Short mmCIF file of C-alpha atoms in Angstrom, two decimals:
data_model
loop_
_atom_site.label_atom_id
_atom_site.label_comp_id
_atom_site.label_asym_id
_atom_site.label_seq_id
_atom_site.Cartn_x
_atom_site.Cartn_y
_atom_site.Cartn_z
CA UNK L 1 36.25 18.30 35.65
CA UNK L 2 35.32 19.62 39.27
CA UNK L 3 33.02 17.28 41.34
CA UNK L 4 29.30 17.93 41.11
CA UNK L 5 28.08 16.69 44.61
CA UNK L 6 25.13 18.58 44.08
CA UNK L 7 23.86 16.50 41.41
CA UNK L 8 22.64 13.95 44.26
CA UNK L 9 20.77 16.57 46.16
CA UNK L 10 18.47 18.36 43.66
CA UNK L 11 15.77 15.72 43.51
CA UNK L 12 14.32 15.03 47.11
CA UNK L 13 13.62 11.36 46.26
CA UNK L 14 17.13 11.04 45.54
CA UNK L 15 18.31 12.95 48.53
CA UNK L 16 16.43 10.36 50.84
CA UNK L 17 17.55 7.32 48.97
CA UNK L 18 21.25 8.44 49.73
CA UNK L 19 20.56 9.33 53.35
CA UNK L 20 23.21 7.70 55.37
CA UNK L 21 21.81 7.82 58.86
CA UNK L 22 18.23 7.56 60.02
CA UNK L 23 16.52 8.33 63.13
CA UNK L 24 13.96 5.93 64.40
CA UNK L 25 11.63 5.73 67.25
CA UNK L 26 13.11 2.35 68.15
CA UNK L 27 16.49 4.49 68.94
CA UNK L 28 14.93 5.99 72.07
CA UNK L 29 14.87 5.20 75.82
CA UNK L 30 12.68 7.76 78.01
CA UNK L 31 13.58 8.74 81.42
CA UNK L 32 11.04 8.58 84.26
CA UNK L 33 11.11 9.81 87.80
CA UNK L 34 9.45 7.82 90.47
CA UNK L 35 8.24 8.92 93.98
CA UNK L 36 5.81 7.46 96.53
CA UNK L 37 2.25 8.67 96.61
CA UNK L 38 -0.84 8.84 94.20
CA UNK L 39 -1.90 11.07 91.79
CA UNK L 40 1.48 12.92 91.52
CA UNK L 41 2.73 14.31 88.27
CA UNK L 42 4.82 17.53 89.26
CA UNK L 43 6.28 19.21 86.46
CA UNK L 44 10.13 20.37 87.10
CA UNK L 45 10.49 24.29 86.60
CA UNK L 46 13.79 23.78 85.25
CA UNK L 47 12.92 20.96 82.70
CA UNK L 48 9.63 21.95 81.10
CA UNK L 49 7.74 18.62 80.15
CA UNK L 50 9.46 16.39 82.60
CA UNK L 51 7.93 15.56 85.69
CA UNK L 52 8.34 13.42 88.99
CA UNK L 53 5.59 10.99 89.15
CA UNK L 54 3.60 8.64 91.51
CA UNK L 55 3.85 5.06 90.30
CA UNK L 56 0.00 4.94 89.25
CA UNK L 57 1.00 8.10 86.65
CA UNK L 58 4.05 6.21 85.62
CA UNK L 59 1.87 3.40 84.78
CA UNK L 60 -0.28 5.91 82.74
CA UNK L 61 2.69 7.36 81.03
CA UNK L 62 3.67 4.02 79.58
CA UNK L 63 0.45 3.66 78.01
CA UNK L 64 1.24 6.82 76.31
CA UNK L 65 4.74 6.02 75.46
CA UNK L 66 3.43 2.83 73.85
CA UNK L 67 1.14 4.59 71.71
CA UNK L 68 4.17 6.65 70.14
CA UNK L 69 5.84 3.46 69.46
CA UNK L 70 8.53 4.31 72.63
CA UNK L 71 9.36 0.60 73.85
CA UNK L 72 12.01 1.45 76.41
CA UNK L 73 12.14 3.36 79.69
CA UNK L 74 14.69 3.94 82.38
CA UNK L 75 13.67 4.58 85.96
CA UNK L 76 15.00 6.85 88.60
CA UNK L 77 13.56 6.84 92.10
CA UNK L 78 12.95 9.43 94.28
CA UNK L 79 12.65 7.92 98.19
CA UNK L 80 10.56 9.17 100.86
CA UNK L 81 13.54 8.66 103.41
CA UNK L 82 17.44 9.07 102.70
CA UNK L 83 20.24 7.93 104.83
CA UNK L 84 24.07 7.60 104.64
CA UNK L 85 24.27 4.22 102.63
CA UNK L 86 21.13 4.55 100.55
CA UNK L 87 19.15 1.91 102.04
CA UNK L 88 15.96 2.47 100.08
CA UNK L 89 17.91 1.46 97.03
CA UNK L 90 18.39 -2.02 98.46
CA UNK L 91 15.27 -2.81 99.81
CA UNK L 92 12.90 -4.78 98.09
CA UNK L 93 10.14 -2.80 98.91
CA UNK L 94 11.80 0.39 97.87
CA UNK L 95 10.65 3.12 95.58
CA UNK L 96 12.47 1.56 92.51
CA UNK L 97 11.53 -2.17 93.35
CA UNK L 98 7.70 -1.09 93.66
CA UNK L 99 7.92 0.79 90.55
CA UNK L 100 9.41 -1.83 88.25
CA UNK L 101 6.51 -4.45 89.61
CA UNK L 102 3.91 -2.29 88.96
CA UNK L 103 4.81 -1.30 85.36
CA UNK L 104 5.65 -5.09 84.48
CA UNK L 105 2.41 -6.33 85.85
CA UNK L 106 0.69 -3.68 83.69
CA UNK L 107 2.91 -3.32 80.55
CA UNK L 108 4.85 -6.67 80.49
CA UNK L 109 5.77 -5.79 76.93
CA UNK L 110 7.36 -2.45 78.00
CA UNK L 111 11.41 -2.65 78.33
CA UNK L 112 12.23 -1.38 81.81
CA UNK L 113 15.69 -0.38 82.72
CA UNK L 114 16.61 0.70 85.96
CA UNK L 115 19.52 3.41 86.92
CA UNK L 116 21.79 1.92 89.45
CA UNK L 117 23.51 4.34 91.60
CA UNK L 118 22.94 5.87 95.06
CA UNK L 119 23.12 9.47 94.66
CA UNK L 120 19.11 9.64 94.62
CA UNK L 121 19.09 7.78 97.98
CA UNK L 122 21.86 9.02 100.13
CA UNK L 123 21.31 12.01 102.40
CA UNK L 124 25.01 13.17 101.13
CA UNK L 125 23.93 12.98 97.56
CA UNK L 126 27.15 11.11 96.61
CA UNK L 127 27.06 7.91 94.84
CA UNK L 128 27.98 5.28 97.53
CA UNK L 129 29.17 5.07 100.81
CA UNK L 130 31.35 7.61 102.11
CA UNK L 131 35.21 7.23 102.97
CA UNK L 132 35.25 9.99 105.86
CA UNK L 133 39.13 10.40 105.51
CA UNK L 134 39.46 11.04 101.71
CA UNK L 135 35.93 12.70 101.74
CA UNK L 136 34.80 10.81 98.82
CA UNK L 137 33.17 7.45 97.80
CA UNK L 138 34.68 4.39 99.18
CA UNK L 139 34.79 2.25 96.06
CA UNK L 140 35.10 -1.32 97.36
CA UNK L 141 32.23 -0.87 99.89
CA UNK L 142 30.00 0.66 97.26
CA UNK L 143 30.57 -2.33 94.80
CA UNK L 144 29.34 -4.85 97.58
CA UNK L 145 26.22 -2.61 97.76
CA UNK L 146 25.49 -2.24 93.85
CA UNK L 147 25.57 -5.84 93.61
CA UNK L 148 23.04 -6.02 96.22
CA UNK L 149 20.87 -3.30 94.54
CA UNK L 150 21.24 -4.84 91.08
CA UNK L 151 20.02 -8.27 92.75
CA UNK L 152 16.76 -6.49 94.19
CA UNK L 153 16.10 -4.74 91.01
CA UNK L 154 16.36 -8.33 89.09
CA UNK L 155 13.93 -10.12 91.53
CA UNK L 156 11.56 -7.20 90.84
CA UNK L 157 11.51 -7.95 87.16
CA UNK L 158 13.54 -5.55 85.64
CA UNK L 159 14.74 -5.94 81.80
CA UNK L 160 18.26 -4.52 81.90
CA UNK L 161 20.60 -2.86 84.69
CA UNK L 162 22.24 0.47 84.08
CA UNK L 163 24.82 1.17 86.57
CA UNK L 164 26.06 4.76 86.68
CA UNK L 165 28.18 5.48 89.58
CA UNK L 166 31.35 5.51 87.66
CA UNK L 167 33.02 3.23 90.70
CA UNK L 168 35.92 1.27 89.28
CA UNK L 169 35.07 -2.55 89.00
CA UNK L 170 31.46 -1.97 89.07
CA UNK L 171 30.46 -4.14 85.98
CA UNK L 172 32.53 -7.14 87.39
CA UNK L 173 30.72 -7.09 90.88
CA UNK L 174 27.57 -6.38 89.27
CA UNK L 175 27.78 -9.42 86.91
CA UNK L 176 28.96 -11.63 89.59
CA UNK L 177 26.19 -10.48 91.81
CA UNK L 178 23.53 -11.04 89.26
CA UNK L 179 25.06 -14.63 88.17
CA UNK L 180 25.23 -15.98 91.66
CA UNK L 181 21.52 -15.08 92.06
CA UNK L 182 20.53 -16.74 88.95
CA UNK L 183 20.30 -13.67 86.67
CA UNK L 184 22.88 -14.93 84.05
CA UNK L 185 20.24 -13.40 81.38
CA UNK L 186 19.82 -10.09 82.46
CA UNK L 187 21.71 -7.69 80.41
CA UNK L 188 24.03 -4.51 81.97
CA UNK L 189 23.98 -1.25 80.36
CA UNK L 190 27.25 0.59 81.80
CA UNK L 191 27.26 4.06 82.06
CA UNK L 192 30.86 3.52 81.05
CA UNK L 193 32.28 7.01 80.33
CA UNK L 194 30.52 9.49 82.46
CA UNK L 195 31.82 12.86 82.79
CA UNK L 196 31.88 15.34 85.67
CA UNK L 197 29.44 17.63 83.84
CA UNK L 198 27.94 21.02 84.58
CA UNK L 199 25.03 19.58 82.04
CA UNK L 200 23.57 17.79 84.91
CA UNK L 201 22.27 20.81 86.53
CA UNK L 202 18.31 20.11 86.00
CA UNK L 203 18.52 16.78 86.46
CA UNK L 204 19.67 17.36 90.27
CA UNK L 205 16.18 19.00 90.29
CA UNK L 206 14.30 16.43 89.44
CA UNK L 207 16.12 13.55 91.16
CA UNK L 208 16.91 15.70 94.26
CA UNK L 209 20.49 14.30 94.32
CA UNK L 210 22.64 17.40 94.51
CA UNK L 211 25.70 16.69 96.85
CA UNK L 212 25.60 18.22 100.28
CA UNK L 213 29.43 18.88 99.91
CA UNK L 214 31.76 18.86 97.18
CA UNK L 215 31.25 17.50 93.71
CA UNK L 216 31.78 14.18 91.88
CA UNK L 217 35.22 14.69 90.21
CA UNK L 218 36.91 12.25 92.20
CA UNK L 219 35.13 9.44 90.65
CA UNK L 220 33.43 10.82 87.49
CA UNK L 221 35.74 11.73 84.60
CA UNK L 222 37.61 15.15 83.73
CA UNK L 223 35.93 16.31 80.51
CA UNK L 224 39.36 17.32 79.58
CA UNK L 225 40.53 13.67 79.40
CA UNK L 226 39.81 11.88 75.37
CA UNK L 227 42.09 9.00 75.85
CA UNK L 228 40.87 8.08 79.53
CA UNK L 229 37.40 8.20 78.25
CA UNK L 230 37.88 5.33 75.69
CA UNK L 231 39.99 3.38 78.42
CA UNK L 232 36.85 3.36 80.80
CA UNK L 233 34.55 1.99 78.25
CA UNK L 234 37.27 -0.38 77.03
CA UNK L 235 37.43 -1.83 80.53
CA UNK L 236 33.81 -1.99 80.94
CA UNK L 237 33.52 -4.17 77.85
CA UNK L 238 36.36 -6.53 79.33
CA UNK L 239 34.48 -6.87 82.72
CA UNK L 240 31.33 -8.11 81.07
CA UNK L 241 29.25 -4.99 80.17
CA UNK L 242 26.61 -5.83 77.52
CA UNK L 243 26.19 -2.26 76.47
CA UNK L 244 28.12 0.99 76.98
CA UNK L 245 27.46 4.45 77.43
CA UNK L 246 28.71 8.11 76.67
CA UNK L 247 27.23 10.58 79.07
CA UNK L 248 26.83 13.59 78.47
CA UNK L 249 26.20 13.25 74.59
CA UNK L 250 26.13 16.83 72.96
CA UNK L 251 29.57 18.13 74.02
CA UNK L 252 31.29 14.87 73.56
CA UNK L 253 30.38 13.62 70.05
CA UNK L 254 34.18 13.13 69.70
CA UNK L 255 34.29 10.35 72.40
CA UNK L 256 31.00 8.81 71.14
CA UNK L 257 32.74 8.17 67.88
CA UNK L 258 35.99 7.21 69.91
CA UNK L 259 34.19 4.53 71.94
CA UNK L 260 32.36 3.35 69.09
CA UNK L 261 35.55 2.93 66.89
CA UNK L 262 37.43 1.33 69.69
CA UNK L 263 35.07 -1.08 71.08
CA UNK L 264 32.74 -3.92 69.76
CA UNK L 265 29.40 -3.41 71.94
CA UNK L 266 26.26 -1.52 71.04
CA UNK L 267 26.79 2.41 72.53
CA UNK L 268 24.19 4.36 74.12
CA UNK L 269 24.37 8.11 74.76
CA UNK L 270 22.30 9.91 77.41
CA UNK L 271 21.05 13.36 76.12
CA UNK L 272 21.12 14.96 79.55
CA UNK L 273 19.02 17.59 81.63
CA UNK L 274 20.96 20.52 80.48
CA UNK L 275 21.11 19.58 76.92
CA UNK L 276 17.45 19.27 76.66
CA UNK L 277 16.75 22.52 78.74
CA UNK L 278 18.96 24.66 76.61
CA UNK L 279 17.00 23.73 73.68
CA UNK L 280 13.80 24.58 75.73
CA UNK L 281 14.94 27.96 77.00
CA UNK L 282 16.12 28.99 73.57
CA UNK L 283 12.84 27.89 71.79
CA UNK L 284 11.04 29.86 74.61
CA UNK L 285 13.15 32.67 73.59
CA UNK L 286 12.39 32.58 70.13
CA UNK L 287 15.97 32.12 68.86
CA UNK L 288 15.52 28.55 67.31
CA UNK L 289 13.14 26.48 65.59
CA UNK L 290 13.00 23.93 68.33
CA UNK L 291 11.41 20.87 66.43
CA UNK L 292 14.19 21.09 63.65
CA UNK L 293 17.06 21.69 66.22
CA UNK L 294 16.01 19.13 68.28
CA UNK L 295 15.79 16.46 65.57
CA UNK L 296 18.94 17.55 64.23
CA UNK L 297 20.79 17.11 67.76
CA UNK L 298 19.30 13.65 67.91
CA UNK L 299 20.68 12.84 64.35
CA UNK L 300 23.83 13.94 65.32
CA UNK L 301 23.96 11.38 68.05
CA UNK L 302 22.97 8.72 66.15
CA UNK L 303 25.65 9.84 63.30
CA UNK L 304 28.47 9.96 65.84
CA UNK L 305 27.80 6.21 66.74
CA UNK L 306 24.97 6.00 69.25
CA UNK L 307 22.74 2.77 68.92
CA UNK L 308 20.39 4.10 71.73
CA UNK L 309 19.65 7.39 72.63
CA UNK L 310 18.35 8.00 76.23
CA UNK L 311 16.56 11.16 75.87
CA UNK L 312 13.70 13.70 77.53
CA UNK L 313 12.69 14.78 73.88
CA UNK L 314 11.70 11.14 72.95
CA UNK L 315 7.94 11.88 72.96
CA UNK L 316 8.05 14.99 70.80
CA UNK L 317 10.56 13.43 68.43
CA UNK L 318 8.46 10.18 68.26
CA UNK L 319 5.54 12.33 67.00
CA UNK L 320 7.45 14.14 64.53
CA UNK L 321 8.69 10.84 63.09
CA UNK L 322 5.00 9.60 62.94
CA UNK L 323 4.18 12.47 60.44
#
């Protein structure tokens, strides 16, 4: 006799009973981009439905998110003034610190995460202090600044820190900085395996963080390297990260599963701007059923091993899950 797998697929109730992977609104974290001013909500041309917002608009947006059941956000800042070291990122009156305070005051039940990096705050667009000889980021000087930045965010009331700069030793440095300042219970979600990807293009429009020279291949990962990708996350687990991450997600499903299988921590994935915009543009061209492809993509991340999905699709997906 041959196997009749279709017996379990014919009745829709049985199909649902046997569904192995389930997507929930509780899986989602929504990115928001803060800038100074009032009443600002500027749509990004390359990312339909994504906005740069003033703090008052972000506070309003959090109310919308909660109505949809989305309970977690990750914040990115766009400062008025950028300099060589990203001073605004380490200032208690900087754009992110002010946004965290405003959101937690209005929505204490919203889980607020901050992206911890310097690319949005430096005038050169790289992720830390530059080494003028090597023409790349000075790893160890940047570690000290990351620890300072983390403490500023912690004092503002953030619920979790998410360092994204791919500096060696960043989790150890941030953990020591937070613990020394009394924030021993503040979790760290590491962008532990982050690739130097072409999928980030539209993000640089919204975050205004394009490098003024070169690229980030000297500190972000080579997309060709699978074994090294696992090692990056394993080391961050050893250094004290509480949650790991693979970024981007769509072209790196194998790495998501590899990291999940080789570590014991919860795993986040970042469904990045280029992945989001591709679906939006394909829908505009009429070549895909947007809702179905979006949900299939998000389900794929979950099946690959994601516990948390950071995605610009979160609001649309939440609405569909409520139906």
